[in-house]
mmCIF file of N, CA and C in Angstrom:
data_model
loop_
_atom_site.group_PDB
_atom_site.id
_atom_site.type_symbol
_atom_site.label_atom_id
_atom_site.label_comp_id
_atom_site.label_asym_id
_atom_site.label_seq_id
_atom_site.Cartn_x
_atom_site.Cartn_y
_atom_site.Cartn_z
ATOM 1 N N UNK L 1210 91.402 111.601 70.607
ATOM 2 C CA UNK L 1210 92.423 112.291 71.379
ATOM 3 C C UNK L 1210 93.253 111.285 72.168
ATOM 4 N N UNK L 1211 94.504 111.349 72.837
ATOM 5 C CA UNK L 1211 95.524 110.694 73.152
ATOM 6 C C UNK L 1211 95.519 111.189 74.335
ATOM 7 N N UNK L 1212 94.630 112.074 75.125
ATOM 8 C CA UNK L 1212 95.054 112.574 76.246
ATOM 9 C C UNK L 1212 93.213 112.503 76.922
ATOM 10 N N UNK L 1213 93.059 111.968 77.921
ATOM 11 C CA UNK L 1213 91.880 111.952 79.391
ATOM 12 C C UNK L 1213 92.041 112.993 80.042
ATOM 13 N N UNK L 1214 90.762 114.035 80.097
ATOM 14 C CA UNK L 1214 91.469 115.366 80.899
ATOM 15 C C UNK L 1214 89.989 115.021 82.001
ATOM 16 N N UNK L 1215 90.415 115.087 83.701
ATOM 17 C CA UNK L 1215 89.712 114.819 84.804
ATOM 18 C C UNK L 1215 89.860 115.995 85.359
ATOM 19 N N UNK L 1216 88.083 116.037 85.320
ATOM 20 C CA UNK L 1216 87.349 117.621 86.333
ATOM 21 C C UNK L 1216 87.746 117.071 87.897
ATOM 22 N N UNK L 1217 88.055 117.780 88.560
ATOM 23 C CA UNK L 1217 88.267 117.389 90.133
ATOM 24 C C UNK L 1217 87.686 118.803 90.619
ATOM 25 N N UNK L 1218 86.669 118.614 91.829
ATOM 26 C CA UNK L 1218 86.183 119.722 92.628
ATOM 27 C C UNK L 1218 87.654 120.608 93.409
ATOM 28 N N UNK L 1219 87.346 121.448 93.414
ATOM 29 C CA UNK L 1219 88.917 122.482 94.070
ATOM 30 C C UNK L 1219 89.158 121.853 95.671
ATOM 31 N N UNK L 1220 87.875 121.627 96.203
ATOM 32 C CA UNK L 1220 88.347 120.641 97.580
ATOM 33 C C UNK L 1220 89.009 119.689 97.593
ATOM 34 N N UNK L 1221 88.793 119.292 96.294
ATOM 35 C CA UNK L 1221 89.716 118.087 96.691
ATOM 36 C C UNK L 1221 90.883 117.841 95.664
ATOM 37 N N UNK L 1222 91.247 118.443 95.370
ATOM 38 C CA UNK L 1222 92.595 118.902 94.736
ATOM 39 C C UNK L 1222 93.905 118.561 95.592
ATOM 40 N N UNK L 1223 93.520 118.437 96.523
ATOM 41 C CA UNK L 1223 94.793 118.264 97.530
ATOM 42 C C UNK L 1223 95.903 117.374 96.999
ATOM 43 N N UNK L 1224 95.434 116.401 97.021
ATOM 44 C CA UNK L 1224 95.804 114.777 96.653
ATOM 45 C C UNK L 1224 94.399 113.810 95.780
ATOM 46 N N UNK L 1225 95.574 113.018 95.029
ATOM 47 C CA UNK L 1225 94.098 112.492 94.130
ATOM 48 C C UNK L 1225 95.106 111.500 93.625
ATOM 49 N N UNK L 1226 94.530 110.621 93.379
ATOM 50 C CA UNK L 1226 95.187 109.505 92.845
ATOM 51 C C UNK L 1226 94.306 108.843 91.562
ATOM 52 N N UNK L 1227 94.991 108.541 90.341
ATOM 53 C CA UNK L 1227 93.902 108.218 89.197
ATOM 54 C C UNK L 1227 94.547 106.872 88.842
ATOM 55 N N UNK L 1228 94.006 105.928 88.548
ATOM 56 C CA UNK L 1228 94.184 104.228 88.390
ATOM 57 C C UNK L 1228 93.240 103.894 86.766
ATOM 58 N N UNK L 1229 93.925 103.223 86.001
ATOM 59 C CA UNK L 1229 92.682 102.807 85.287
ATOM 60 C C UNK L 1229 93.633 101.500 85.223
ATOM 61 N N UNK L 1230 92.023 100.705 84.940
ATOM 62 C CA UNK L 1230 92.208 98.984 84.778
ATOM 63 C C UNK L 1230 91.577 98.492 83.638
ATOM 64 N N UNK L 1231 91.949 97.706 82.991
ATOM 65 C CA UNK L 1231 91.571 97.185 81.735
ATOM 66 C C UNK L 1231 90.275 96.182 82.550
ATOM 67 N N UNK L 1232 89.615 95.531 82.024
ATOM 68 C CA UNK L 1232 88.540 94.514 82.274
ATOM 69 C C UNK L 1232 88.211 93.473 82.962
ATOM 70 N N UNK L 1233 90.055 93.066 82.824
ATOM 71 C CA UNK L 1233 90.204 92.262 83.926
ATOM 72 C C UNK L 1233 91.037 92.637 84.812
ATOM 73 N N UNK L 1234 90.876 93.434 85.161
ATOM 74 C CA UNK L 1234 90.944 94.036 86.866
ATOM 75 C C UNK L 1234 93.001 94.827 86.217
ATOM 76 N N UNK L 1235 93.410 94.480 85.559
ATOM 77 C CA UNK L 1235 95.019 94.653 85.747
ATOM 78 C C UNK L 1235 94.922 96.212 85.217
ATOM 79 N N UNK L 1236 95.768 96.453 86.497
ATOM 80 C CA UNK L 1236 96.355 97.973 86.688
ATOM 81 C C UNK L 1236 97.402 98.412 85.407
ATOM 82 N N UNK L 1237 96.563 99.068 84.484
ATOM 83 C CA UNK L 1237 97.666 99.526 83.286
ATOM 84 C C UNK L 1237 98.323 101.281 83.217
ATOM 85 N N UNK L 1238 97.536 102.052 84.034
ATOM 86 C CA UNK L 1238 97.941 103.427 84.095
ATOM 87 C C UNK L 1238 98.138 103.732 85.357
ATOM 88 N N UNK L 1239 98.745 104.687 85.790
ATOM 89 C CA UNK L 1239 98.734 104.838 87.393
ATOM 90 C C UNK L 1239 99.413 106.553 87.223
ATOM 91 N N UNK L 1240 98.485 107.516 87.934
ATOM 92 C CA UNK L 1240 98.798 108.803 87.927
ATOM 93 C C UNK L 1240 97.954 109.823 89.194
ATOM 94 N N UNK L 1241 99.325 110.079 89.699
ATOM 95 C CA UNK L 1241 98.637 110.914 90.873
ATOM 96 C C UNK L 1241 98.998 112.608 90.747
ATOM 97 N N UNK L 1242 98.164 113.248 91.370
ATOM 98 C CA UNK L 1242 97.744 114.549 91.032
ATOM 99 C C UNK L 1242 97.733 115.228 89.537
ATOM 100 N N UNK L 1243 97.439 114.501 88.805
ATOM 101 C CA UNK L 1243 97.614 114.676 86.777
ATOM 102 C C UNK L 1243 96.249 114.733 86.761
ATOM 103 N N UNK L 1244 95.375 116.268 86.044
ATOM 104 C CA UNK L 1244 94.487 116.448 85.378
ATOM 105 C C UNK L 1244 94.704 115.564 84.015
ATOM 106 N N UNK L 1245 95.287 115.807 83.591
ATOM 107 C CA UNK L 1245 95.361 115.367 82.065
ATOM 108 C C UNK L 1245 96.467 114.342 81.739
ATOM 109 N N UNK L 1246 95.761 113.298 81.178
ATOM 110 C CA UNK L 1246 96.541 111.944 81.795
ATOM 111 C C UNK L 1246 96.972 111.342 80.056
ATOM 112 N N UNK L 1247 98.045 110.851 79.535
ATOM 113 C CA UNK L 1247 98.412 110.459 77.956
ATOM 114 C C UNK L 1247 97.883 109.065 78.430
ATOM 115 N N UNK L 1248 96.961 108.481 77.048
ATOM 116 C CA UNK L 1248 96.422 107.358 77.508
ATOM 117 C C UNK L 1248 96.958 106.892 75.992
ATOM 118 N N UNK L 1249 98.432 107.442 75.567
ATOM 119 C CA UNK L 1249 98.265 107.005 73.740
ATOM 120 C C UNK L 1249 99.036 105.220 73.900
ATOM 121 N N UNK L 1250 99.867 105.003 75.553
ATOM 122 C CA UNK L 1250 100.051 103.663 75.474
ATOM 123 C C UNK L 1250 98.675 102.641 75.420
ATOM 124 N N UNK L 1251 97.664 103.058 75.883
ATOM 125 C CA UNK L 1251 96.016 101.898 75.957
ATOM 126 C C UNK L 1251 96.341 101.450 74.496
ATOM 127 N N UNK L 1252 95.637 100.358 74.404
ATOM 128 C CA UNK L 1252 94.778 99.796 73.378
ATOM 129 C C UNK L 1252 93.437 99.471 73.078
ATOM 130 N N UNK L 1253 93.186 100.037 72.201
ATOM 131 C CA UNK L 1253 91.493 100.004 71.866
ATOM 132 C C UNK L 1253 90.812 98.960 73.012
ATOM 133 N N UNK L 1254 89.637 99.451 73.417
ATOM 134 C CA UNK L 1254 88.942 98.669 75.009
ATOM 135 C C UNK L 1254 88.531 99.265 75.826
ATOM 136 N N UNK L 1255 87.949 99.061 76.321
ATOM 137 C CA UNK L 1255 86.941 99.474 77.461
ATOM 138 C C UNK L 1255 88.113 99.090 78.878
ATOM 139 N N UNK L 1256 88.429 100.491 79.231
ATOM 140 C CA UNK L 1256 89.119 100.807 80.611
ATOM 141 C C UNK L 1256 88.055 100.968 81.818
ATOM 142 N N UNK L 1257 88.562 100.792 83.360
ATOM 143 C CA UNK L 1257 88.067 101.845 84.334
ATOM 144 C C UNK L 1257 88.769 102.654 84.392
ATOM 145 N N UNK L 1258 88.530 103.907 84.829
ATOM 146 C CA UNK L 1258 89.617 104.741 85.221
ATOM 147 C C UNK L 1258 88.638 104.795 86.960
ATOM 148 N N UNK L 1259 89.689 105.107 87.892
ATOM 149 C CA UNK L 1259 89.262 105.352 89.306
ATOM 150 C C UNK L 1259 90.301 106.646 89.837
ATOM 151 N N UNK L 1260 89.502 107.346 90.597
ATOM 152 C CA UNK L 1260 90.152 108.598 91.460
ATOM 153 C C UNK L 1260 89.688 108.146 92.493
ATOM 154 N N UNK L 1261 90.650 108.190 92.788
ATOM 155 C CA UNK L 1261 90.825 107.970 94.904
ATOM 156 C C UNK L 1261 91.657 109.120 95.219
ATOM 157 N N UNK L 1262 90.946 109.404 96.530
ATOM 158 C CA UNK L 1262 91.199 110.927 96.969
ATOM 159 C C UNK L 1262 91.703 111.161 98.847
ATOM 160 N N UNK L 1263 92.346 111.265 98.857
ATOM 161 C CA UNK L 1263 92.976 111.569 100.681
ATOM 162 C C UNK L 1263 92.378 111.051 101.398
ATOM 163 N N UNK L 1264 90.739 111.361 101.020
ATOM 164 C CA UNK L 1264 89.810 111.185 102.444
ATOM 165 C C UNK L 1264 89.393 109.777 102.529
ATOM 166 N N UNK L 1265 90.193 108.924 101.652
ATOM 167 C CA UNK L 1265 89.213 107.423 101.353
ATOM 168 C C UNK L 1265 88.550 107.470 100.430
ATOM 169 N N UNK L 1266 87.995 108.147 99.866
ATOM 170 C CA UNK L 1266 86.241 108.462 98.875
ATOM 171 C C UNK L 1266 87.281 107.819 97.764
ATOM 172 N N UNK L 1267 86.045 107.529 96.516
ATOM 173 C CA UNK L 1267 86.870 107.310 95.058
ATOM 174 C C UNK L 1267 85.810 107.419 94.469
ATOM 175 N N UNK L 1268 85.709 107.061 92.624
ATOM 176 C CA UNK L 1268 84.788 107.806 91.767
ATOM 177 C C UNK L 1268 85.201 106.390 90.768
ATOM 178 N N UNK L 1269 84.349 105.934 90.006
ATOM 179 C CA UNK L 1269 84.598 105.077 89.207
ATOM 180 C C UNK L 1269 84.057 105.151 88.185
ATOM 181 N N UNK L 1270 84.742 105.531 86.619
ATOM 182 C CA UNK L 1270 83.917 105.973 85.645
ATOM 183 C C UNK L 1270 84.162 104.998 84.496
ATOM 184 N N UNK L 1271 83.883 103.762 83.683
ATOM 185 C CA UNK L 1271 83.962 103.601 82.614
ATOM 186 C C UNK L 1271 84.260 104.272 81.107
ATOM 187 N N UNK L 1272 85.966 104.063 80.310
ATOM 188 C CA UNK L 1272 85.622 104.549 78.907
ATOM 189 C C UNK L 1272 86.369 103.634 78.195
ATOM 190 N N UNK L 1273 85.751 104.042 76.963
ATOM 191 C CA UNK L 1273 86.555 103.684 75.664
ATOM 192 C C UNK L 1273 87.419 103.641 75.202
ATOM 193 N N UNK L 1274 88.543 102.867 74.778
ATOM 194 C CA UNK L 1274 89.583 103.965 73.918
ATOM 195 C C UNK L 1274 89.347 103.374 72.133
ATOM 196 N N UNK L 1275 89.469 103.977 71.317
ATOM 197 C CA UNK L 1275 88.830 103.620 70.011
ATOM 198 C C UNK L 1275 89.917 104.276 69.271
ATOM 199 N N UNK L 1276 91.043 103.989 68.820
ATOM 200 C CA UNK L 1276 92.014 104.642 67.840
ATOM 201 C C UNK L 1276 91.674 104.954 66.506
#
């Protein structure tokens, strides 16, 4: 699939900010308040993606992209 779809709790829906970084740290996506994010610019590799959220808090999840 060409598209990352992110569960967010309804609390915190407010504001959300989603970041993913390739491996070495460089910021390649950048999307705020987007459930469902087009990731068809990535290239095959292991991303972070990060949600940072109003209150300070953030979530850091490792994926794939495999074309």
């Amino acid at each position: 699939s060409n598209f990352l779809t992110i569960e967010i709790p309804n609390h915190s829906k407010e504001y959300f900010n989603f970041e993913v970084t390739d491996m070495s740290g460089k910021l390649v996506l950048n999307a705020a308040n987007k459930t469902t994010i087009d990731i068809t610019s990535l290239q095959d590799g292991i991303y972070i993606g990060t949600i940072h959220f109003k209150d300070g808090k953030y979530f850091k999840k490792k994926f794939v992209v495999k074309k």
